[in-house]
Amino acid sequence: MKLLVIGSNGGIGAALVDMASSQAIEVCAASRGVVLDANVQSLQVNLLDQPEIFEAWLAEQAPDAVVSCAGMLSNQFQLPEKKLQSLDVDFFEQNMRINCLVHLTVAQVLERALARHVGVRLLCLSARVGSIEDNALGGWYSYRMSKAALNMGVKNLAIEWQRTRPKWSVAAIHPGTTATALSAPFQAGVAADKLYSPALTAERILAVLQSLSPAQSGSLLNWDGEPLPY
């Protein structure tokens, strides 16, 4: 397996690079920031603005497994909305771009850069709070809606790939609450046994990725590989 990690300068992405390297998995990485591991083939790129640069590099790397870790929950100006009146157009659009459109752009470029007859596995980091059926608390409008949009995109993509690339697999995965900068403002309310280290999350994601098959394509999976409701 040759693994590509998208968003490798984030907490989970960096842990995936480290964990894959420790398991002797060949790994390459792409992100908006600089990848600090000099032993990893890496590309600094904004995927939404520079897809052609990413495509040329990806064709050279030719990975057969991809984890897309792009994601945001808050920024320096705004936390997730607890009520409708807090909804902000710019914040909502930023959530949609990072939590949904980056992942679909990755899939677009994979189609153009890699041969359709070679098996490719793609995991996109989603979140359980993006499940419509599982939503019992409300709030977090932008984050929930952008993850729900990603889940629908993954489902659509799986149906298309079943026709055009039957050896390819794609799924969304809920990694669990992980001790990273993304979750830092919200960790106080998380039970200690429900807050996972980046290394443990990376190990779990790799296990799900390695077992991912076309039969699971289109699923929203928990970190243990069990399906979650959309």
PDB file of C-alpha atoms in Angstrom:
ATOM      1  CA  MET A   1       0.000   0.000   0.000  1.00  0.00           C
ATOM      2  CA  LYS A   2       1.167   3.504  -0.827  1.00  0.00           C
ATOM      3  CA  LEU A   3      -0.648   6.044   1.306  1.00  0.00           C
ATOM      4  CA  LEU A   4      -1.365   9.686   0.553  1.00  0.00           C
ATOM      5  CA  VAL A   5      -2.341  11.870   3.518  1.00  0.00           C
ATOM      6  CA  ILE A   6      -4.178  15.094   2.677  1.00  0.00           C
ATOM      7  CA  GLY A   7      -3.974  17.732   5.399  1.00  0.00           C
ATOM      8  CA  SER A   8      -0.809  16.268   6.846  1.00  0.00           C
ATOM      9  CA  ASN A   9       0.077  19.346   8.904  1.00  0.00           C
ATOM     10  CA  GLY A  10      -3.024  18.908  11.089  1.00  0.00           C
ATOM     11  CA  GLY A  11      -3.148  16.835  14.252  1.00  0.00           C
ATOM     12  CA  ILE A  12      -4.680  13.675  12.784  1.00  0.00           C
ATOM     13  CA  GLY A  13      -2.891  14.038   9.436  1.00  0.00           C
ATOM     14  CA  ALA A  14       0.537  14.359  11.044  1.00  0.00           C
ATOM     15  CA  ALA A  15      -0.196  11.362  13.280  1.00  0.00           C
ATOM     16  CA  LEU A  16      -1.202   9.332  10.221  1.00  0.00           C
ATOM     17  CA  VAL A  17       2.102  10.113   8.520  1.00  0.00           C
ATOM     18  CA  ASP A  18       4.007   9.067  11.652  1.00  0.00           C
ATOM     19  CA  MET A  19       1.945   5.917  12.203  1.00  0.00           C
ATOM     20  CA  ALA A  20       2.213   4.815   8.568  1.00  0.00           C
ATOM     21  CA  SER A  21       5.973   5.348   8.627  1.00  0.00           C
ATOM     22  CA  SER A  22       6.277   3.298  11.826  1.00  0.00           C
ATOM     23  CA  GLN A  23       4.390   0.461  10.110  1.00  0.00           C
ATOM     24  CA  ALA A  24       6.746   0.613   7.110  1.00  0.00           C
ATOM     25  CA  ILE A  25       3.941   1.873   4.861  1.00  0.00           C
ATOM     26  CA  GLU A  26       5.152   4.030   1.990  1.00  0.00           C
ATOM     27  CA  VAL A  27       3.609   7.442   2.544  1.00  0.00           C
ATOM     28  CA  CYS A  28       3.401  10.806   0.806  1.00  0.00           C
ATOM     29  CA  ALA A  29       1.672  13.958   2.002  1.00  0.00           C
ATOM     30  CA  ALA A  30      -0.019  17.112   0.786  1.00  0.00           C
ATOM     31  CA  SER A  31      -1.229  20.110   2.775  1.00  0.00           C
ATOM     32  CA  ARG A  32      -1.577  23.874   2.797  1.00  0.00           C
ATOM     33  CA  GLY A  33       1.279  24.058   5.306  1.00  0.00           C
ATOM     34  CA  VAL A  34       4.801  22.710   5.172  1.00  0.00           C
ATOM     35  CA  VAL A  35       5.249  19.019   6.028  1.00  0.00           C
ATOM     36  CA  LEU A  36       8.068  18.841   8.544  1.00  0.00           C
ATOM     37  CA  ASP A  37       9.109  15.209   7.954  1.00  0.00           C
ATOM     38  CA  ALA A  38      12.025  15.366   5.508  1.00  0.00           C
ATOM     39  CA  ASN A  39      11.693  11.623   4.810  1.00  0.00           C
ATOM     40  CA  VAL A  40       8.225  12.009   3.290  1.00  0.00           C
ATOM     41  CA  GLN A  41       7.548  13.065  -0.295  1.00  0.00           C
ATOM     42  CA  SER A  42       5.362  16.111   0.226  1.00  0.00           C
ATOM     43  CA  LEU A  43       3.595  18.917  -1.585  1.00  0.00           C
ATOM     44  CA  GLN A  44       2.515  22.274  -0.190  1.00  0.00           C
ATOM     45  CA  VAL A  45      -0.615  23.225  -2.116  1.00  0.00           C
ATOM     46  CA  ASN A  46      -4.048  24.803  -1.797  1.00  0.00           C
ATOM     47  CA  LEU A  47      -6.178  22.104  -3.388  1.00  0.00           C
ATOM     48  CA  LEU A  48      -9.144  24.314  -4.229  1.00  0.00           C
ATOM     49  CA  ASP A  49      -7.023  27.001  -5.891  1.00  0.00           C
ATOM     50  CA  GLN A  50      -4.249  24.849  -7.408  1.00  0.00           C
ATOM     51  CA  PRO A  51      -5.761  21.500  -8.456  1.00  0.00           C
ATOM     52  CA  GLU A  52      -3.565  21.301 -11.562  1.00  0.00           C
ATOM     53  CA  ILE A  53      -0.399  21.386  -9.423  1.00  0.00           C
ATOM     54  CA  PHE A  54      -1.808  18.671  -7.181  1.00  0.00           C
ATOM     55  CA  GLU A  55      -2.814  16.566 -10.203  1.00  0.00           C
ATOM     56  CA  ALA A  56       0.673  16.609 -11.757  1.00  0.00           C
ATOM     57  CA  TRP A  57       2.288  15.663  -8.453  1.00  0.00           C
ATOM     58  CA  LEU A  58      -0.298  12.976  -7.731  1.00  0.00           C
ATOM     59  CA  ALA A  59       0.282  11.286 -11.087  1.00  0.00           C
ATOM     60  CA  GLU A  60       3.961  10.928 -10.144  1.00  0.00           C
ATOM     61  CA  GLN A  61       3.232   9.573  -6.658  1.00  0.00           C
ATOM     62  CA  ALA A  62       0.474   7.130  -7.766  1.00  0.00           C
ATOM     63  CA  PRO A  63      -0.888   6.205  -4.306  1.00  0.00           C
ATOM     64  CA  ASP A  64      -3.456   3.433  -3.976  1.00  0.00           C
ATOM     65  CA  ALA A  65      -4.804   4.602  -0.600  1.00  0.00           C
ATOM     66  CA  VAL A  66      -5.782   8.133   0.433  1.00  0.00           C
ATOM     67  CA  VAL A  67      -6.956   9.684   3.685  1.00  0.00           C
ATOM     68  CA  SER A  68      -8.358  13.193   3.287  1.00  0.00           C
ATOM     69  CA  CYS A  69      -8.081  14.925   6.666  1.00  0.00           C
ATOM     70  CA  ALA A  70      -9.198  18.442   5.779  1.00  0.00           C
ATOM     71  CA  GLY A  71     -11.513  19.897   8.382  1.00  0.00           C
ATOM     72  CA  MET A  72     -12.480  22.904  10.478  1.00  0.00           C
ATOM     73  CA  LEU A  73     -14.811  23.439  13.426  1.00  0.00           C
ATOM     74  CA  SER A  74     -14.117  27.013  14.480  1.00  0.00           C
ATOM     75  CA  ASN A  75     -11.795  29.883  13.644  1.00  0.00           C
ATOM     76  CA  GLN A  76     -10.293  32.835  15.470  1.00  0.00           C
ATOM     77  CA  PHE A  77     -13.505  34.816  15.049  1.00  0.00           C
ATOM     78  CA  GLN A  78     -16.310  32.333  15.604  1.00  0.00           C
ATOM     79  CA  LEU A  79     -17.193  29.133  17.428  1.00  0.00           C
ATOM     80  CA  PRO A  80     -19.839  26.674  16.189  1.00  0.00           C
ATOM     81  CA  GLU A  81     -23.286  28.249  16.288  1.00  0.00           C
ATOM     82  CA  LYS A  82     -25.545  27.241  19.166  1.00  0.00           C
ATOM     83  CA  LYS A  83     -28.567  29.003  17.653  1.00  0.00           C
ATOM     84  CA  LEU A  84     -29.836  30.149  14.271  1.00  0.00           C
ATOM     85  CA  GLN A  85     -29.196  33.842  14.966  1.00  0.00           C
ATOM     86  CA  SER A  86     -25.471  33.105  15.209  1.00  0.00           C
ATOM     87  CA  LEU A  87     -25.353  31.760  11.650  1.00  0.00           C
ATOM     88  CA  ASP A  88     -22.873  33.770   9.545  1.00  0.00           C
ATOM     89  CA  VAL A  89     -22.634  33.440   5.771  1.00  0.00           C
ATOM     90  CA  ASP A  90     -18.836  33.702   5.575  1.00  0.00           C
ATOM     91  CA  PHE A  91     -18.327  31.184   8.377  1.00  0.00           C
ATOM     92  CA  PHE A  92     -20.836  28.801   6.773  1.00  0.00           C
ATOM     93  CA  GLU A  93     -19.107  29.034   3.389  1.00  0.00           C
ATOM     94  CA  GLN A  94     -15.713  28.432   4.967  1.00  0.00           C
ATOM     95  CA  ASN A  95     -17.066  25.291   6.633  1.00  0.00           C
ATOM     96  CA  MET A  96     -18.471  24.057   3.332  1.00  0.00           C
ATOM     97  CA  ARG A  97     -15.237  24.686   1.464  1.00  0.00           C
ATOM     98  CA  ILE A  98     -12.984  22.932   3.967  1.00  0.00           C
ATOM     99  CA  ASN A  99     -15.284  20.223   5.331  1.00  0.00           C
ATOM    100  CA  CYS A 100     -16.853  19.222   2.025  1.00  0.00           C
ATOM    101  CA  LEU A 101     -15.411  20.724  -1.160  1.00  0.00           C
ATOM    102  CA  VAL A 102     -11.759  19.912  -0.430  1.00  0.00           C
ATOM    103  CA  HIS A 103     -12.616  16.204  -0.139  1.00  0.00           C
ATOM    104  CA  LEU A 104     -14.589  16.197  -3.388  1.00  0.00           C
ATOM    105  CA  THR A 105     -11.755  18.042  -5.129  1.00  0.00           C
ATOM    106  CA  VAL A 106      -9.383  15.319  -3.953  1.00  0.00           C
ATOM    107  CA  ALA A 107     -11.691  12.727  -5.517  1.00  0.00           C
ATOM    108  CA  GLN A 108     -11.890  14.711  -8.784  1.00  0.00           C
ATOM    109  CA  VAL A 109      -8.125  14.867  -9.064  1.00  0.00           C
ATOM    110  CA  LEU A 110      -7.739  11.183  -8.179  1.00  0.00           C
ATOM    111  CA  GLU A 111     -10.012  10.351 -11.120  1.00  0.00           C
ATOM    112  CA  ARG A 112      -7.916  12.400 -13.516  1.00  0.00           C
ATOM    113  CA  ALA A 113      -4.498  11.322 -12.257  1.00  0.00           C
ATOM    114  CA  LEU A 114      -4.861   7.593 -11.547  1.00  0.00           C
ATOM    115  CA  ALA A 115      -5.763   4.626 -13.739  1.00  0.00           C
ATOM    116  CA  ARG A 116      -9.330   3.443 -13.272  1.00  0.00           C
ATOM    117  CA  HIS A 117      -8.429  -0.263 -13.404  1.00  0.00           C
ATOM    118  CA  VAL A 118      -6.141  -0.046 -10.340  1.00  0.00           C
ATOM    119  CA  GLY A 119      -7.836  -0.405  -6.950  1.00  0.00           C
ATOM    120  CA  VAL A 120      -7.882   2.859  -4.975  1.00  0.00           C
ATOM    121  CA  ARG A 121      -9.234   3.376  -1.442  1.00  0.00           C
ATOM    122  CA  LEU A 122     -10.305   6.826  -0.223  1.00  0.00           C
ATOM    123  CA  LEU A 123     -11.325   7.724   3.336  1.00  0.00           C
ATOM    124  CA  CYS A 124     -12.679  11.213   4.063  1.00  0.00           C
ATOM    125  CA  LEU A 125     -12.742  12.493   7.638  1.00  0.00           C
ATOM    126  CA  SER A 126     -16.329  13.251   8.533  1.00  0.00           C
ATOM    127  CA  ALA A 127     -18.070  13.406  11.913  1.00  0.00           C
ATOM    128  CA  ARG A 128     -20.913  11.669  13.682  1.00  0.00           C
ATOM    129  CA  VAL A 129     -22.573  15.053  14.259  1.00  0.00           C
ATOM    130  CA  GLY A 130     -23.045  15.206  10.491  1.00  0.00           C
ATOM    131  CA  SER A 131     -25.560  12.365  10.730  1.00  0.00           C
ATOM    132  CA  ILE A 132     -29.101  13.679  10.225  1.00  0.00           C
ATOM    133  CA  GLU A 133     -30.692  10.621  11.804  1.00  0.00           C
ATOM    134  CA  ASP A 134     -28.393  10.735  14.847  1.00  0.00           C
ATOM    135  CA  ASN A 135     -28.899  14.462  15.535  1.00  0.00           C
ATOM    136  CA  ALA A 136     -30.724  14.828  18.849  1.00  0.00           C
ATOM    137  CA  LEU A 137     -29.105  18.032  20.137  1.00  0.00           C
ATOM    138  CA  GLY A 138     -29.218  20.537  17.273  1.00  0.00           C
ATOM    139  CA  GLY A 139     -26.848  23.492  17.068  1.00  0.00           C
ATOM    140  CA  TRP A 140     -23.487  23.653  15.306  1.00  0.00           C
ATOM    141  CA  TYR A 141     -25.285  24.553  12.073  1.00  0.00           C
ATOM    142  CA  SER A 142     -22.309  25.112   9.773  1.00  0.00           C
ATOM    143  CA  TYR A 143     -20.287  22.146  10.972  1.00  0.00           C
ATOM    144  CA  ARG A 144     -23.185  19.681  10.987  1.00  0.00           C
ATOM    145  CA  MET A 145     -24.453  20.804   7.588  1.00  0.00           C
ATOM    146  CA  SER A 146     -21.025  20.741   5.927  1.00  0.00           C
ATOM    147  CA  LYS A 147     -20.345  17.232   7.223  1.00  0.00           C
ATOM    148  CA  ALA A 148     -23.802  16.082   6.116  1.00  0.00           C
ATOM    149  CA  ALA A 149     -22.995  17.500   2.672  1.00  0.00           C
ATOM    150  CA  LEU A 150     -19.716  15.572   2.660  1.00  0.00           C
ATOM    151  CA  ASN A 151     -21.546  12.379   3.603  1.00  0.00           C
ATOM    152  CA  MET A 152     -23.946  12.855   0.678  1.00  0.00           C
ATOM    153  CA  GLY A 153     -21.009  13.556  -1.625  1.00  0.00           C
ATOM    154  CA  VAL A 154     -19.332  10.317  -0.547  1.00  0.00           C
ATOM    155  CA  LYS A 155     -22.560   8.392  -1.160  1.00  0.00           C
ATOM    156  CA  ASN A 156     -22.965   9.915  -4.630  1.00  0.00           C
ATOM    157  CA  LEU A 157     -19.332   9.211  -5.444  1.00  0.00           C
ATOM    158  CA  ALA A 158     -19.604   5.581  -4.366  1.00  0.00           C
ATOM    159  CA  ILE A 159     -22.577   5.058  -6.689  1.00  0.00           C
ATOM    160  CA  GLU A 160     -20.709   6.630  -9.602  1.00  0.00           C
ATOM    161  CA  TRP A 161     -17.512   4.687  -8.952  1.00  0.00           C
ATOM    162  CA  GLN A 162     -19.467   1.439  -8.748  1.00  0.00           C
ATOM    163  CA  ARG A 163     -20.285   2.008 -12.422  1.00  0.00           C
ATOM    164  CA  THR A 164     -17.065   3.596 -13.649  1.00  0.00           C
ATOM    165  CA  ARG A 165     -14.357   2.368 -11.255  1.00  0.00           C
ATOM    166  CA  PRO A 166     -15.621  -0.824  -9.640  1.00  0.00           C
ATOM    167  CA  LYS A 167     -12.264  -1.531  -7.979  1.00  0.00           C
ATOM    168  CA  TRP A 168     -12.289   1.826  -6.174  1.00  0.00           C
ATOM    169  CA  SER A 169     -13.709   2.356  -2.679  1.00  0.00           C
ATOM    170  CA  VAL A 170     -14.711   5.518  -0.834  1.00  0.00           C
ATOM    171  CA  ALA A 171     -16.126   6.032   2.645  1.00  0.00           C
ATOM    172  CA  ALA A 172     -16.524   8.745   5.247  1.00  0.00           C
ATOM    173  CA  ILE A 173     -15.130   8.062   8.716  1.00  0.00           C
ATOM    174  CA  HIS A 174     -15.884   9.458  12.164  1.00  0.00           C
ATOM    175  CA  PRO A 175     -12.510   9.461  13.961  1.00  0.00           C
ATOM    176  CA  GLY A 176     -13.903  10.137  17.426  1.00  0.00           C
ATOM    177  CA  THR A 177     -12.997  13.190  19.478  1.00  0.00           C
ATOM    178  CA  THR A 178      -9.231  13.483  19.154  1.00  0.00           C
ATOM    179  CA  ALA A 179      -6.926  15.686  21.208  1.00  0.00           C
ATOM    180  CA  THR A 180      -5.954  18.134  18.459  1.00  0.00           C
ATOM    181  CA  ALA A 181      -6.110  21.883  17.963  1.00  0.00           C
ATOM    182  CA  LEU A 182      -9.466  21.477  16.199  1.00  0.00           C
ATOM    183  CA  SER A 183     -11.165  20.023  19.279  1.00  0.00           C
ATOM    184  CA  ALA A 184      -9.164  21.979  21.880  1.00  0.00           C
ATOM    185  CA  PRO A 185     -11.901  24.563  22.700  1.00  0.00           C
ATOM    186  CA  PHE A 186     -14.390  21.763  23.400  1.00  0.00           C
ATOM    187  CA  GLN A 187     -12.369  19.105  25.220  1.00  0.00           C
ATOM    188  CA  ALA A 188     -13.407  20.174  28.741  1.00  0.00           C
ATOM    189  CA  GLY A 189     -16.802  18.513  28.335  1.00  0.00           C
ATOM    190  CA  VAL A 190     -15.437  15.243  26.927  1.00  0.00           C
ATOM    191  CA  ALA A 191     -14.959  12.263  29.233  1.00  0.00           C
ATOM    192  CA  ALA A 192     -11.325  11.211  29.538  1.00  0.00           C
ATOM    193  CA  ASP A 193     -12.011   7.788  28.009  1.00  0.00           C
ATOM    194  CA  LYS A 194     -13.734   9.440  25.010  1.00  0.00           C
ATOM    195  CA  LEU A 195     -10.884  11.799  24.158  1.00  0.00           C
ATOM    196  CA  TYR A 196      -8.424   9.915  21.988  1.00  0.00           C
ATOM    197  CA  SER A 197      -4.773  10.594  21.273  1.00  0.00           C
ATOM    198  CA  PRO A 198      -3.827  11.426  17.667  1.00  0.00           C
ATOM    199  CA  ALA A 199      -1.692   8.273  17.566  1.00  0.00           C
ATOM    200  CA  LEU A 200      -4.605   6.029  18.573  1.00  0.00           C
ATOM    201  CA  THR A 201      -6.919   7.721  16.073  1.00  0.00           C
ATOM    202  CA  ALA A 202      -4.325   7.297  13.327  1.00  0.00           C
ATOM    203  CA  GLU A 203      -3.910   3.615  14.154  1.00  0.00           C
ATOM    204  CA  ARG A 204      -7.679   3.103  13.964  1.00  0.00           C
ATOM    205  CA  ILE A 205      -8.044   4.985  10.687  1.00  0.00           C
ATOM    206  CA  LEU A 206      -5.276   2.949   9.080  1.00  0.00           C
ATOM    207  CA  ALA A 207      -6.943  -0.273  10.206  1.00  0.00           C
ATOM    208  CA  VAL A 208     -10.265   0.794   8.639  1.00  0.00           C
ATOM    209  CA  LEU A 209      -8.506   1.944   5.471  1.00  0.00           C
ATOM    210  CA  GLN A 210      -6.634  -1.317   5.030  1.00  0.00           C
ATOM    211  CA  SER A 211      -9.841  -3.342   5.305  1.00  0.00           C
ATOM    212  CA  LEU A 212     -11.981  -1.010   3.176  1.00  0.00           C
ATOM    213  CA  SER A 213     -13.613  -2.825   0.251  1.00  0.00           C
ATOM    214  CA  PRO A 214     -15.919  -1.835  -2.615  1.00  0.00           C
ATOM    215  CA  ALA A 215     -18.762  -3.523  -0.693  1.00  0.00           C
ATOM    216  CA  GLN A 216     -18.426  -0.818   2.019  1.00  0.00           C
ATOM    217  CA  SER A 217     -18.190   2.015  -0.464  1.00  0.00           C
ATOM    218  CA  GLY A 218     -20.518   4.900   0.317  1.00  0.00           C
ATOM    219  CA  SER A 219     -20.680   4.185   4.056  1.00  0.00           C
ATOM    220  CA  LEU A 220     -20.281   6.493   7.010  1.00  0.00           C
ATOM    221  CA  LEU A 221     -18.053   4.454   9.323  1.00  0.00           C
ATOM    222  CA  ASN A 222     -17.216   4.795  12.977  1.00  0.00           C
ATOM    223  CA  TRP A 223     -13.555   4.693  13.991  1.00  0.00           C
ATOM    224  CA  ASP A 224     -13.933   0.962  14.691  1.00  0.00           C
ATOM    225  CA  GLY A 225     -15.254   0.279  11.191  1.00  0.00           C
ATOM    226  CA  GLU A 226     -18.892  -0.102  12.215  1.00  0.00           C
ATOM    227  CA  PRO A 227     -21.438   1.731  10.029  1.00  0.00           C
ATOM    228  CA  LEU A 228     -23.164   4.858  11.363  1.00  0.00           C
ATOM    229  CA  PRO A 229     -26.533   6.207  10.198  1.00  0.00           C
ATOM    230  CA  TYR A 230     -26.457   8.917   7.575  1.00  0.00           C
TER     231      TYR A 230
END
